[in-house]
Coordinates of C-alpha atoms in Angstrom, one line a residue:
Chain A
X5 CA 30.7 -14.6 -23.0
X6 CA 30.4 -13.2 -19.5
X7 CA 32.7 -15.7 -17.8
X8 CA 33.6 -15.3 -14.2
X9 CA 36.5 -17.3 -12.7
X10 CA 36.8 -17.9 -9.0
X11 CA 39.8 -19.4 -7.3
X12 CA 40.4 -21.6 -5.3
X13 CA 37.5 -23.9 -5.6
X14 CA 38.1 -25.5 -2.3
X15 CA 40.1 -24.6 0.8
X16 CA 40.7 -26.6 3.9
X17 CA 42.7 -24.9 6.6
X18 CA 43.3 -24.6 10.3
X19 CA 41.4 -22.2 12.6
X20 CA 43.1 -18.8 12.8
X21 CA 44.3 -18.9 9.2
X22 CA 43.5 -16.1 6.8
X23 CA 42.2 -17.2 3.4
X24 CA 42.1 -15.1 0.2
X25 CA 39.6 -15.9 -2.6
X26 CA 40.0 -14.3 -6.0
X27 CA 37.2 -13.5 -8.5
X28 CA 38.0 -12.5 -12.0
X29 CA 35.9 -11.5 -15.0
X30 CA 37.6 -13.1 -18.0
X31 CA 35.9 -11.5 -21.0
X32 CA 34.3 -8.3 -19.7
X33 CA 35.1 -5.4 -17.4
X34 CA 33.2 -5.8 -14.2
X35 CA 32.2 -2.5 -12.8
X36 CA 30.5 -4.2 -9.9
X37 CA 31.2 -7.4 -8.1
X38 CA 29.3 -9.1 -5.4
X39 CA 30.2 -11.6 -2.7
X40 CA 27.7 -14.1 -1.4
X41 CA 27.8 -16.8 1.3
X42 CA 25.6 -19.9 1.2
X43 CA 25.1 -22.4 3.9
X44 CA 23.8 -25.9 3.2
X45 CA 20.2 -26.0 2.0
X46 CA 19.9 -22.2 2.3
X47 CA 19.6 -19.4 -0.2
X48 CA 22.4 -17.0 -1.2
X49 CA 23.2 -14.4 1.4
X50 CA 24.7 -11.2 0.0
X51 CA 27.7 -10.1 2.0
X52 CA 29.0 -7.1 0.2
X53 CA 28.9 -5.1 -3.1
X54 CA 32.2 -4.0 -4.5
X55 CA 32.7 -1.3 -7.1
X56 CA 36.0 -0.9 -8.9
X57 CA 38.2 1.6 -7.2
X58 CA 36.0 2.3 -4.2
X59 CA 35.4 0.7 -0.8
X60 CA 33.0 -2.2 -0.6
X61 CA 29.5 -1.7 0.8
X62 CA 28.8 -4.4 3.4
X63 CA 25.3 -5.8 4.2
X64 CA 24.0 -5.4 7.7
X65 CA 25.6 -7.9 10.1
X66 CA 28.6 -8.6 8.0
X67 CA 31.9 -7.7 9.7
X68 CA 34.0 -5.6 7.4
X69 CA 37.1 -6.3 9.4
X70 CA 36.5 -10.0 9.2
X71 CA 35.8 -10.1 5.5
X72 CA 38.2 -7.8 3.6
X73 CA 37.2 -7.0 0.1
X74 CA 39.4 -5.4 -2.5
X75 CA 38.3 -4.5 -6.0
X76 CA 41.4 -2.9 -7.4
X77 CA 40.7 -3.4 -11.1
X78 CA 37.8 -3.9 -13.5
X79 CA 38.6 -7.6 -13.7
X80 CA 39.6 -8.6 -10.2
X81 CA 38.0 -8.6 -6.8
X82 CA 39.3 -10.5 -3.7
X83 CA 37.7 -11.6 -0.5
X84 CA 40.0 -12.3 2.4
X85 CA 38.5 -14.1 5.4
X86 CA 40.8 -13.0 8.2
X87 CA 41.5 -15.3 11.2
X88 CA 39.0 -17.8 10.0
X89 CA 37.1 -20.0 12.5
X90 CA 34.9 -23.1 12.0
X91 CA 31.8 -21.0 11.9
X92 CA 33.2 -19.3 8.8
X93 CA 33.0 -22.6 6.9
X94 CA 30.7 -22.1 4.0
X95 CA 30.3 -21.8 0.3
X96 CA 31.5 -18.4 -0.9
X97 CA 30.4 -17.3 -4.3
X98 CA 31.3 -14.1 -6.3
X99 CA 29.4 -12.6 -9.1
X100 CA 30.1 -9.8 -11.5
X101 CA 28.2 -7.4 -13.7
X102 CA 28.7 -4.3 -15.8
X103 CA 26.8 -1.1 -16.4
X104 CA 25.0 -0.7 -19.7
X105 CA 22.7 2.0 -21.0
X106 CA 19.6 0.1 -19.8
X107 CA 21.0 -1.2 -16.5
X108 CA 19.8 -4.6 -17.6
X109 CA 22.9 -6.7 -17.3
X110 CA 22.5 -9.8 -15.0
X111 CA 25.0 -11.0 -12.5
X112 CA 27.3 -13.8 -13.7
X113 CA 28.5 -16.1 -11.0
X114 CA 31.9 -17.7 -10.4
X115 CA 32.0 -21.4 -9.5
X116 CA 32.3 -20.7 -5.8
X117 CA 34.8 -21.6 -3.1
X118 CA 34.0 -24.2 -0.5
X119 CA 35.8 -23.1 2.7
X120 CA 36.3 -25.6 5.5
X121 CA 37.9 -24.5 8.7
X122 CA 39.1 -27.2 11.0
Chain B
X7 CA 12.0 -4.7 2.9
X8 CA 12.1 -6.1 -0.6
X9 CA 10.9 -9.7 -0.7
X10 CA 10.9 -12.4 -3.3
X11 CA 8.7 -15.4 -2.6
X12 CA 9.0 -18.8 -4.2
X13 CA 7.4 -22.1 -3.3
X14 CA 10.2 -24.1 -1.8
X15 CA 8.9 -27.4 -3.2
X16 CA 10.0 -30.0 -3.9
X17 CA 8.2 -29.9 -7.2
X18 CA 8.2 -33.3 -8.8
X19 CA 7.3 -33.8 -12.5
X20 CA 7.7 -36.8 -14.8
X21 CA 10.2 -36.7 -17.7
X22 CA 8.7 -35.0 -20.7
X23 CA 6.1 -32.9 -18.7
X24 CA 6.0 -29.2 -18.3
X25 CA 7.4 -27.8 -15.0
X26 CA 6.0 -24.5 -13.8
X27 CA 7.9 -22.4 -11.4
X28 CA 6.4 -19.3 -9.8
X29 CA 7.7 -16.2 -8.1
X30 CA 6.2 -13.1 -6.6
X31 CA 7.9 -10.0 -5.5
X32 CA 7.0 -7.1 -3.3
X33 CA 8.9 -4.1 -4.8
X34 CA 6.7 -2.5 -7.5
X35 CA 9.8 -0.6 -8.7
X36 CA 11.5 -3.8 -9.8
X37 CA 12.8 -3.6 -13.3
X38 CA 14.8 -6.7 -14.1
X39 CA 14.0 -10.3 -13.4
X40 CA 16.2 -13.4 -13.7
X41 CA 15.9 -17.1 -13.3
X42 CA 19.0 -19.0 -12.1
X43 CA 19.5 -22.7 -11.9
X44 CA 21.6 -24.1 -9.1
X45 CA 22.7 -27.7 -9.0
X46 CA 23.5 -29.2 -5.6
X47 CA 27.0 -28.0 -4.5
X48 CA 27.4 -25.7 -7.5
X49 CA 27.0 -22.0 -8.0
X50 CA 24.0 -20.4 -9.7
X51 CA 23.8 -20.4 -13.5
X52 CA 21.8 -17.8 -15.4
X53 CA 19.1 -19.4 -17.6
X54 CA 16.6 -16.6 -18.4
X55 CA 16.2 -12.8 -18.0
X56 CA 13.1 -10.8 -18.6
X57 CA 12.4 -7.1 -18.4
X58 CA 9.0 -6.4 -19.9
X59 CA 5.5 -7.8 -19.5
X60 CA 4.7 -10.9 -21.5
X61 CA 6.5 -14.1 -22.5
X62 CA 10.1 -14.7 -23.5
X63 CA 11.1 -18.0 -24.9
X64 CA 14.5 -19.6 -25.1
X65 CA 14.6 -23.2 -26.2
X66 CA 12.6 -25.3 -23.7
X67 CA 12.4 -22.4 -21.3
X68 CA 9.7 -19.7 -21.2
X69 CA 9.7 -16.8 -18.7
X70 CA 6.5 -14.9 -18.1
X71 CA 6.3 -11.5 -16.4
X72 CA 3.2 -9.7 -15.1
X73 CA 4.3 -6.5 -13.4
X74 CA 0.7 -5.5 -12.5
X75 CA 0.4 -8.7 -10.5
X76 CA 4.1 -8.6 -9.4
X77 CA 4.5 -12.1 -10.7
X78 CA 7.1 -13.9 -12.7
X79 CA 7.2 -17.5 -13.8
X80 CA 9.4 -20.0 -15.6
X81 CA 8.0 -22.9 -17.7
X82 CA 10.3 -25.8 -18.6
X83 CA 8.9 -27.8 -21.5
X84 CA 9.8 -31.4 -22.1
X85 CA 11.5 -31.6 -18.7
X86 CA 14.6 -33.8 -18.5
X87 CA 16.2 -35.5 -15.5
X88 CA 19.1 -33.1 -16.0
X89 CA 16.8 -30.2 -15.2
X90 CA 16.6 -31.4 -11.6
X91 CA 18.0 -28.6 -9.6
X92 CA 17.0 -25.6 -7.4
X93 CA 15.6 -22.7 -9.4
X94 CA 16.2 -19.2 -8.0
X95 CA 14.1 -16.3 -8.9
X96 CA 16.0 -13.0 -8.7
X97 CA 14.7 -9.4 -8.9
X98 CA 16.5 -6.1 -9.3
X99 CA 15.1 -2.6 -9.0
X100 CA 16.8 0.7 -9.4
X101 CA 20.4 1.1 -10.5
X102 CA 22.5 -0.4 -7.7
X103 CA 22.6 -3.8 -9.5
X104 CA 21.9 -5.7 -6.3
X105 CA 19.6 -8.7 -6.7
X106 CA 17.0 -9.9 -4.2
X107 CA 16.8 -13.7 -4.4
X108 CA 14.0 -16.0 -3.5
X109 CA 14.8 -19.1 -1.5
X110 CA 14.5 -21.3 -4.5
X111 CA 12.3 -24.1 -5.7
X112 CA 13.7 -27.6 -5.8
X113 CA 12.6 -29.3 -9.0
X114 CA 12.9 -33.1 -9.4
X115 CA 12.3 -34.6 -12.9
X116 CA 11.6 -38.3 -12.6
X117 CA 12.7 -40.6 -15.4

């Protein structure tokens, strides 16, 4: 159980292109989804927290106009990197969780999207 | 500022040995603790969760939590080369579901 699907797994595109990444919870309703970025040999950096039906909460230093997040349903969140540039090249990973009585549920991660901007 | 500290390693153990991974955290209000494994180039995979003081065993893995010392550890018995990965300690406090991750410990199991 608790499977999170992320698509696409890899994107290579030209500078200035906007790229959309999808994150789906396949067998549970994800009340909260998270978007992370990871540079080589570094730890995960949380970009934003997304609750279904409400605006995403961005971490300090993350440009909300650059990284558009939509969480329109309990099973789908999207991250759009607008007008991507080479410095946006990174490994983007989503995770999902759901609320339970004890607030103990872990985050379950998608397989990640490797974004390369030429 | 909530912090989670891990020894970055690399930690190198021979095949069949016990690997011991440690983690300390700064927020005394933390309630949930997780260990994730991340292979190079892949996303993190949940391997253990622990919520109360003491030990929790799952197969070859044992998580240990000591809230008084703000310390959580992961033991891997009978280590296998396939266990070679970066192990991330993650801590959550409160109800916002955000995790604070350590920087990870790179484990290498030598055949």
